[in-house]
Coordinates of C-alpha atoms in Angstrom, one line a residue:
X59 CA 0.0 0.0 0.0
X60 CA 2.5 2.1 -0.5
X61 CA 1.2 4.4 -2.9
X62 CA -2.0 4.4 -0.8
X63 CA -0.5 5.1 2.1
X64 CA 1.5 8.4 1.1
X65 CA -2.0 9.3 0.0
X66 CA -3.2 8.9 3.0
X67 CA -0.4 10.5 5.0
X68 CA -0.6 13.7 2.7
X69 CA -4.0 14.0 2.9
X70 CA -3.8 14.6 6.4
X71 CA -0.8 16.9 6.3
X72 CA 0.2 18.1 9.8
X73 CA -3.3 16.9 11.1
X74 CA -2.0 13.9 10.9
X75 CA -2.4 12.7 14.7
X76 CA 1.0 12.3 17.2
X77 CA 1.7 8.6 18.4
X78 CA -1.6 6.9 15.4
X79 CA -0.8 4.3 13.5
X80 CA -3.4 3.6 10.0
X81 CA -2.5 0.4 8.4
X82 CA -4.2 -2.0 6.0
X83 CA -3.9 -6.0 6.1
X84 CA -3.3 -8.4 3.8
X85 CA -6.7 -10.9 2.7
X86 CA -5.4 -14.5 2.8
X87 CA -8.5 -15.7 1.2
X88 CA -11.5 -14.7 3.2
X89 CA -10.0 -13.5 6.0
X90 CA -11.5 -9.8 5.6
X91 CA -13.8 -10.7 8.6
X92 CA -10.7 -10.5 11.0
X93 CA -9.4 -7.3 9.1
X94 CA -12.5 -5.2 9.5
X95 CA -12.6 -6.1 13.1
X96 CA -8.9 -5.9 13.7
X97 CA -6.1 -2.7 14.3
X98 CA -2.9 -2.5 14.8
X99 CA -1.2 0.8 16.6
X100 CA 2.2 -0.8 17.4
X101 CA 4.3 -0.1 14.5
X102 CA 7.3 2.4 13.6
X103 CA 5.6 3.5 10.4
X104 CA 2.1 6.0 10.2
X105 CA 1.1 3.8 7.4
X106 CA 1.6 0.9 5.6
X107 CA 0.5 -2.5 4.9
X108 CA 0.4 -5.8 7.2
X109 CA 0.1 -9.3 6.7
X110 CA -1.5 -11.1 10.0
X111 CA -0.6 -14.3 8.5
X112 CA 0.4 -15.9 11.8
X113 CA -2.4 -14.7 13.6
X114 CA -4.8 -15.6 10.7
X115 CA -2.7 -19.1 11.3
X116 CA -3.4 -19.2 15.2
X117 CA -7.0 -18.0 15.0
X118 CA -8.0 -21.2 12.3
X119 CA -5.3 -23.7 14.5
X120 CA -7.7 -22.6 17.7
X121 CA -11.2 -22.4 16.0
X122 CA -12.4 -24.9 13.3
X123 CA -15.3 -22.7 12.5
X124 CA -12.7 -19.8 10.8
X125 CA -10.6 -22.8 9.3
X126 CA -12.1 -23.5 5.6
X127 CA -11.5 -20.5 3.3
X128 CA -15.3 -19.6 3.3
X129 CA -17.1 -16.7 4.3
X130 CA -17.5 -15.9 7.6
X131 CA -18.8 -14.0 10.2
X132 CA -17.2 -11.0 11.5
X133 CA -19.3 -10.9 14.9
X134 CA -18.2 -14.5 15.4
X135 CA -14.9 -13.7 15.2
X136 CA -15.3 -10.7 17.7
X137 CA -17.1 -12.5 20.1
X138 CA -14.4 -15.2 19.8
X139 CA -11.6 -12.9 20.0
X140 CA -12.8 -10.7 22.9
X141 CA -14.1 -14.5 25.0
X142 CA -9.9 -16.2 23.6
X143 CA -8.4 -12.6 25.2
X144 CA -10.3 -13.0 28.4
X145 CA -9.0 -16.7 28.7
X146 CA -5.3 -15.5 27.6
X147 CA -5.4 -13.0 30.6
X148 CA -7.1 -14.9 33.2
X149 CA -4.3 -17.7 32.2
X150 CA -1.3 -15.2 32.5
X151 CA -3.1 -13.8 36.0
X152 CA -3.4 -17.3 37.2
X153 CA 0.5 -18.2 36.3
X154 CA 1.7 -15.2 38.0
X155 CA -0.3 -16.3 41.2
X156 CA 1.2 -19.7 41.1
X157 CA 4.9 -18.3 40.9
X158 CA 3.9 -16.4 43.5
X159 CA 3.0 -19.3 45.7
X160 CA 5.8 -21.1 45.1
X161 CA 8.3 -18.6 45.1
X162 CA 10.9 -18.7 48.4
X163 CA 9.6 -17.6 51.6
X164 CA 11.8 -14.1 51.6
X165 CA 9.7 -13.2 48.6
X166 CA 6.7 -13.9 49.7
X167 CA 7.1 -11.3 52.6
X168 CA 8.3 -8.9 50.3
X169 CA 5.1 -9.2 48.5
X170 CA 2.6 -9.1 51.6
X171 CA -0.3 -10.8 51.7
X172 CA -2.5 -9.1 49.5
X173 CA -3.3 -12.3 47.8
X174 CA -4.0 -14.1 50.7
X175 CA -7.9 -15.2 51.8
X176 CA -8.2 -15.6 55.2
X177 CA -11.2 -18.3 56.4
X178 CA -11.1 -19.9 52.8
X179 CA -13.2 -17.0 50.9
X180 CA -13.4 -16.9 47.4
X181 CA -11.1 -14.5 45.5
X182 CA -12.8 -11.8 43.0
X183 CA -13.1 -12.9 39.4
X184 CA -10.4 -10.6 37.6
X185 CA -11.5 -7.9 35.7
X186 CA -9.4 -7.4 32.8
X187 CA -9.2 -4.7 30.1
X188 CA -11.5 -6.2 27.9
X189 CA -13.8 -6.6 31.0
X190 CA -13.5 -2.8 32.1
X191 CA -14.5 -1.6 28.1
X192 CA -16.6 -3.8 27.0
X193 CA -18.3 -5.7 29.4
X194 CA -22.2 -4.7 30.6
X195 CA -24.9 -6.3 32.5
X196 CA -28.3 -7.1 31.5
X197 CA -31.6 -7.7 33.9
X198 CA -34.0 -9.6 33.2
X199 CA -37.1 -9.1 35.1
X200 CA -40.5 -11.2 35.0
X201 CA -43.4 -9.8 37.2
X202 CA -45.7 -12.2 38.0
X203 CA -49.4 -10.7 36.7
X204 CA -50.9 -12.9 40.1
X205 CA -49.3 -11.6 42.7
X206 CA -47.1 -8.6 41.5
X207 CA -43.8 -10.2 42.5
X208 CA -40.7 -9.1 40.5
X209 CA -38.4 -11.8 39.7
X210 CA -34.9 -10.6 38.3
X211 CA -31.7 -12.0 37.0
X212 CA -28.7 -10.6 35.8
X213 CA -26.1 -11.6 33.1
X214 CA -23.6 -9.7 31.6
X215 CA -22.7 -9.3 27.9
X216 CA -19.8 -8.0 25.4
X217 CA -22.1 -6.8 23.0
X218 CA -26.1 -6.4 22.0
X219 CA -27.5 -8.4 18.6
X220 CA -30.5 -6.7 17.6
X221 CA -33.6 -7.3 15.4
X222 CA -33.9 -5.0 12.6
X223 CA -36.9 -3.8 10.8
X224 CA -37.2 -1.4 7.4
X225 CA -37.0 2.2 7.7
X226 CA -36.2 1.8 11.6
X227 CA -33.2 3.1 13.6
X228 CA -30.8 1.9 16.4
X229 CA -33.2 4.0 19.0
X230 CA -36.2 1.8 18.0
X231 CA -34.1 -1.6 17.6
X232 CA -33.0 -0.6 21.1
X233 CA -36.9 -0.1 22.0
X234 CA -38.0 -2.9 20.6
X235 CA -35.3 -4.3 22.7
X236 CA -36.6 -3.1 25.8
X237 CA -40.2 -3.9 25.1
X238 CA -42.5 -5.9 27.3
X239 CA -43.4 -9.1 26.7
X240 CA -46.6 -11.2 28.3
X241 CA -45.9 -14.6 29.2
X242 CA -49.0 -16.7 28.7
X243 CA -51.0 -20.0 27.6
X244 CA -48.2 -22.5 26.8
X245 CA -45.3 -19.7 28.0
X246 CA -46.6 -19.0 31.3
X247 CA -44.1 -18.0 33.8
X248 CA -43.3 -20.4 37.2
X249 CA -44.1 -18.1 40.0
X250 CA -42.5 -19.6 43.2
X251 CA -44.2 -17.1 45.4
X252 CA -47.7 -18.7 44.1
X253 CA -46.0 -22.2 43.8
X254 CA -47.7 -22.2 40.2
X255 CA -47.4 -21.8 36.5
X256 CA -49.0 -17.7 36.1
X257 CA -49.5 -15.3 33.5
X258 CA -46.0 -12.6 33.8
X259 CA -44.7 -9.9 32.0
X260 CA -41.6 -9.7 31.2
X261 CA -38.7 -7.0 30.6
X262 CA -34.7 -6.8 29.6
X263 CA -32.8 -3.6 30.5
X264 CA -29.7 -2.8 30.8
X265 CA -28.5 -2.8 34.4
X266 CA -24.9 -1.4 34.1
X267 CA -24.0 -0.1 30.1
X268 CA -20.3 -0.4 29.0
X269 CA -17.8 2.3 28.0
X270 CA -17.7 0.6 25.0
X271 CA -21.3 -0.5 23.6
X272 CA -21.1 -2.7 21.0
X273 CA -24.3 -3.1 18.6
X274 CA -25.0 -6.2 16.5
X275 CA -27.7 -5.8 14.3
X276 CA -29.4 -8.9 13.2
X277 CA -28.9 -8.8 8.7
X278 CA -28.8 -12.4 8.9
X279 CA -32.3 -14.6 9.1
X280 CA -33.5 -18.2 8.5
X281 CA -36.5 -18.0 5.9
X282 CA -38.3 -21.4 6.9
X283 CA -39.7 -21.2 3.2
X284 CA -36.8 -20.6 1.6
X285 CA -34.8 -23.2 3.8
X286 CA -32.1 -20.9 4.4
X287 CA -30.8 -17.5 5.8
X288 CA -31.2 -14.6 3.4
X289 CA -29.3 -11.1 4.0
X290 CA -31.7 -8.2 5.4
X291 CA -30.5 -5.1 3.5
X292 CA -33.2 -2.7 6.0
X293 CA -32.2 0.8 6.5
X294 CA -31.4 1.3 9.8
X295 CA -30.2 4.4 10.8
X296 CA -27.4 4.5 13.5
X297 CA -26.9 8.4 14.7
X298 CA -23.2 9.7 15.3
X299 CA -24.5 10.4 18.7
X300 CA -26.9 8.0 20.8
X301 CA -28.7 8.4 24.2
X302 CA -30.0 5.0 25.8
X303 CA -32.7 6.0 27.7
X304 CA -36.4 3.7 27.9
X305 CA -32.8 0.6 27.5
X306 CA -31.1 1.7 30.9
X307 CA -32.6 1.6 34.1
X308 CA -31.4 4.9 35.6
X309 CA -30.1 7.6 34.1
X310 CA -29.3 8.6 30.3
X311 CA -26.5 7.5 28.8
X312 CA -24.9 9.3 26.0
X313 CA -22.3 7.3 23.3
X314 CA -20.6 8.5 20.7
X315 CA -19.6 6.5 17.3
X316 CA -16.5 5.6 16.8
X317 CA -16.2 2.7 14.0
X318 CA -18.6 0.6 11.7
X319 CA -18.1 -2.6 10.8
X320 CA -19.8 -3.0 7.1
X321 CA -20.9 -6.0 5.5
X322 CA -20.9 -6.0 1.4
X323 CA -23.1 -8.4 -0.7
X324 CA -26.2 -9.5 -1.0
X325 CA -26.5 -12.4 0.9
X326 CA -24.5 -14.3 3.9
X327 CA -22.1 -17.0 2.7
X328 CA -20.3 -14.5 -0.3
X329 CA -19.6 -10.8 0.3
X330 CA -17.2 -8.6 2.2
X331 CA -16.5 -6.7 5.0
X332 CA -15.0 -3.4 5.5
X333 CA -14.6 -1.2 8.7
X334 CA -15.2 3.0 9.3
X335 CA -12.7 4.1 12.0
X336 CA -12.7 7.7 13.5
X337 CA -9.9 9.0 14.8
X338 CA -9.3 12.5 16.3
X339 CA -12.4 13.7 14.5
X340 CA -11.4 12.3 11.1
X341 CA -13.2 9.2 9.4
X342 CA -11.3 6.2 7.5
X343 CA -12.3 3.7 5.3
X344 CA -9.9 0.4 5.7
X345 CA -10.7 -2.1 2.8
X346 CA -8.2 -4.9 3.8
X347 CA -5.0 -3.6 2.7
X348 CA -6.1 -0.2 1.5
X349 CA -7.0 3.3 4.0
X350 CA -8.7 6.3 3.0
X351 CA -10.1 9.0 4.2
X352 CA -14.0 9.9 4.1
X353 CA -16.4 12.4 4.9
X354 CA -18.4 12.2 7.5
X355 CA -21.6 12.4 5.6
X356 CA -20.6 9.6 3.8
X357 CA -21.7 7.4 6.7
X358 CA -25.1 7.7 6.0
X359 CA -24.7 6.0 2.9
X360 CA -24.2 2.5 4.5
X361 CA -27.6 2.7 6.4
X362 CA -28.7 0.5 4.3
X363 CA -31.7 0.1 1.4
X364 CA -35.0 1.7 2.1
X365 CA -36.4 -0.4 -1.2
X366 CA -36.1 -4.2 -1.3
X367 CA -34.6 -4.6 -4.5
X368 CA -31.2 -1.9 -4.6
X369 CA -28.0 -1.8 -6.3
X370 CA -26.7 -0.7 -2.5
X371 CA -25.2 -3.9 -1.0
X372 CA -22.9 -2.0 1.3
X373 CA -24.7 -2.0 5.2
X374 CA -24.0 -1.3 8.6
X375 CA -23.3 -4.9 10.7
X376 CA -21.2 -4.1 13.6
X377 CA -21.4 -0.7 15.5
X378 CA -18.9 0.3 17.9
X379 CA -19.9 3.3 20.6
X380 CA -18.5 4.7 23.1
X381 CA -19.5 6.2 26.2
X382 CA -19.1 10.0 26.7
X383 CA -20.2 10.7 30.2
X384 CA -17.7 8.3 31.1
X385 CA -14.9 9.3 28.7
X386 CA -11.4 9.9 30.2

């Protein structure tokens, strides 16, 4: 890219920002889903090219589902990627406890007991990076319609899938999200304050929402008639800015954009991906080995299609946002 990159780096002049790194990777057949979701800041260069061919090796050696050279799934991978990091971490944390324990006495005064339990009480499930950005929790509450009693359960989550409809946006996906459900005939909810099966409403909201909220929405869906899953190009509008209110039990929270993972094709085992990336207020287009810059008006264009038959196979998949309020 090297052409593309002294584009890139003269496009942006002296805006260009201190300490970023922009580069494009190499496709090793199908292996855009990885480079749309992937970034690398680490290198000497501002720009240039990269080819993850030993992580793209690693990543099919540990998952068979990314091993043929078919298309995949971007939000597979990222769910895979941010659950295999977790794992990694919690691995290295656990190691460094052992040495720790079987290190020589002298040390282990040295190092105090801040490791140490007393009365056999469990240790706190480490919270790593990936937990402190990503990582929100969910409620789920069913109120039983009988006797009024509120029944919740909690479970966190690394990101949000969503079910899309035409000519909707991410606050109504989010809505629709949100919405209350009744729980009766066959689906009737087990109360154990009545000791019986009762009619119930219920409700998902988010409990505590992440720095970084990540949005799924749901392109891909099994047609029972067709026998197979067909590509939802709906346009769905995702805002630059985005307050999650009637989703968040207390107060509003504000996110801001900050990259678009897009999916390109017209259905879900061919296409492509590409990602939209701000950074320090400008937008870039990374299309495996080649970076760009954009306009910001230019995101609106992968909304996605208001008709059901377009030329536009270029839409939205993966949205990345991230909290302002909380914003260091």
């Amino acid at each position: 890219m090297g052409a593309a990159g002294s584009k890139l780096e003269k496009a942006l002049g002296d805006q260009f920002p201190e300490g970023e790194r922009y580069f494009g990777f190499e496709n090793f057949g199908n292996t855009c889903y990885c480079n749309s979701v992937l970034q690398i800041s680490s290198q000497k260069k501002k720009t240039g090219v990269i080819a993850p061919k030993r992580f793209v090796q690693r990543l099919r050696k540990q998952n068979e589902l990314f091993r043929s050279y078919m298309h995949q799934d971007a939000h597979e991978f990222l769910n895979f990627l941010l659950n295999e990091l977790v794992d990694i971490l919690e691995k290295e944390d656990q190691a460094a406890k052992n040495d720790e324990e079987t290190s020589p006495p002298s040390e282990k005064v040295a190092n105090g007991p801040k490791n140490c339990l007393a009365n056999g009480a469990k240790k706190e499930p480490l919270v790593t990076w990936v937990h402190k950005n990503f990582q929100g929790i969910l409620t789920n509450e069913t109120r039983c319609l009988q006797c009024e009693t509120v029944t919740a359960r909690d479970e966190t989550f690394f990101d949000l899938s969503l079910d899309i409809e035409q000519n909707s946006s991410i606050t109504s996906c989010l809505k629709n999200f949100s919405s209350t459900e009744t729980l009766n005939a066959e689906d009737k909810f087990f109360c154990d304050k009545c000791c019986s099966l009762q009619e119930a409403q219920k409700r998902m909201k988010i409990k505590k929402p992440p720095h970084i909220l990540v949005i799924h929405l749901k392109r891909f869906k099994y047609i029972e008639q067709l026998g197979r899953y067909k590509k939802l190009s709906y346009r769905v509008v995702f805002p630059l800015e985005l307050k999650l209110s009637d989703t968040v039990e207390e107060a509003d929270i504000e996110y801001s954009l900050f990259a678009v993972v897009v999916h390109v094709g017209s259905g879900p085992n061919h296409g492509h991906y590409v990602s939209l990336v701000k950074s320090h207020n400008h937008w870039l287009f990374f299309d495996d080995e080649n970076v760009e810059m954009i306009d910001e008006s230019a995101i609106q264009t992968f909304f996605g299609s208001s008709q059901e038959y377009s030329s536009n196979t270029d839409h939205g998949y993966i949205l990345f946002y991230e909290s302002i309020s909380n914003k260091n």
